[in-house]
């Protein structure tokens, strides 16, 4: 079974006046390094049972989640036939 590797390129790339962030990156196969397109990327706030935002990766494996508020999240990448990737991260205001 293939494993997914998530490369977060710009976890805190953009912050606006309402403390909203952009979470973006590229999804790659951990054994071949090839881009993984059309996988589901979701983020779930700590303590929640359902994702607050999700998107499909583009054909080149890139993805972008907009208007994400500060807090602690679990990010998950899933594609049928592959082992899901999951990791935790935190978005904080830049003071």
Coordinates of C-alpha atoms in Angstrom, one line a residue:
X1 CA 0.0 0.0 0.0
X2 CA 1.3 3.4 -0.9
X3 CA 2.0 6.0 1.8
X4 CA 1.1 9.7 1.3
X5 CA 3.5 12.4 2.3
X6 CA 2.3 15.9 2.9
X7 CA 4.6 18.8 2.3
X8 CA 3.3 22.0 3.8
X9 CA 4.8 24.8 1.9
X10 CA 3.1 27.8 3.4
X11 CA 1.3 26.8 6.6
X12 CA 1.0 30.4 7.8
X13 CA 1.4 32.1 4.4
X14 CA -1.3 34.7 4.8
X15 CA -2.8 36.5 7.8
X16 CA -5.4 39.2 7.4
X17 CA -7.1 41.6 9.8
X18 CA -9.5 38.8 11.0
X19 CA -6.6 36.4 11.8
X20 CA -7.5 34.1 8.9
X21 CA -4.8 31.9 7.5
X22 CA -4.0 30.1 4.2
X23 CA -2.9 26.5 4.5
X24 CA -1.2 25.2 1.3
X25 CA 1.2 22.5 0.3
X26 CA 1.9 19.7 -2.0
X27 CA 1.0 16.0 -1.6
X28 CA 3.6 13.5 -2.7
X29 CA 4.0 9.7 -2.6
X30 CA 6.5 9.0 0.2
X31 CA 8.2 6.1 -1.7
X32 CA 8.5 7.6 -5.2
X33 CA 8.3 11.4 -4.6
X34 CA 5.7 11.7 -7.3
X35 CA 2.9 14.2 -6.9
X36 CA -0.5 12.8 -5.7
X37 CA -3.4 14.5 -7.5
X38 CA -7.1 14.4 -6.6
X39 CA -6.6 13.3 -3.0
X40 CA -8.9 14.7 -0.3
X41 CA -7.2 17.1 2.1
X42 CA -9.1 18.0 5.3
X43 CA -8.5 19.9 8.5
X44 CA -10.4 19.3 11.7
X45 CA -10.2 21.6 14.7
X46 CA -9.0 19.9 18.0
X47 CA -12.1 18.5 19.8
X48 CA -14.3 18.4 16.7
X49 CA -15.4 15.2 15.0
X50 CA -16.0 16.7 11.5
X51 CA -13.6 18.6 9.3
X52 CA -14.0 22.4 9.1
X53 CA -12.6 22.6 5.7
X54 CA -11.5 20.3 2.9
X55 CA -10.3 20.4 -0.7
X56 CA -9.1 18.1 -3.5
X57 CA -5.4 18.3 -4.5
X58 CA -4.7 19.4 -8.0
X59 CA -3.2 17.1 -10.6
X60 CA 0.3 18.3 -9.5
X61 CA -0.5 17.5 -5.9
X62 CA -0.9 21.1 -4.8
X63 CA -3.7 22.2 -2.5
X64 CA -4.8 25.4 -0.8
X65 CA -7.3 25.9 2.1
X66 CA -8.4 29.5 2.6
X67 CA -9.9 31.4 5.5
X68 CA -8.7 29.2 8.3
X69 CA -8.9 30.7 11.7
X70 CA -6.2 30.4 14.4
X71 CA -6.2 27.3 16.5
X72 CA -5.1 23.7 16.7
X73 CA -5.9 21.3 13.9
X74 CA -5.4 17.8 12.5
X75 CA -4.7 17.7 8.8
X76 CA -5.5 14.6 6.9
X77 CA -4.7 13.5 3.3
X78 CA -6.7 10.5 1.9
X79 CA -6.7 8.7 -1.5
X80 CA -8.3 5.4 -2.2
X81 CA -5.7 2.7 -2.3
X82 CA -3.2 4.6 -0.2
X83 CA -2.5 4.8 3.5
X84 CA -3.9 8.1 4.8
X85 CA -1.5 10.8 6.1
X86 CA -2.4 12.6 9.3
X87 CA -0.6 15.2 11.4
X88 CA -1.3 18.0 13.9
X89 CA -0.5 21.7 13.6
X90 CA -1.3 25.0 15.2
X91 CA -2.0 28.4 13.7
X92 CA -1.2 31.4 15.9
X93 CA -1.4 35.1 15.4
X94 CA 1.9 36.7 14.5
X95 CA 2.4 39.5 17.1

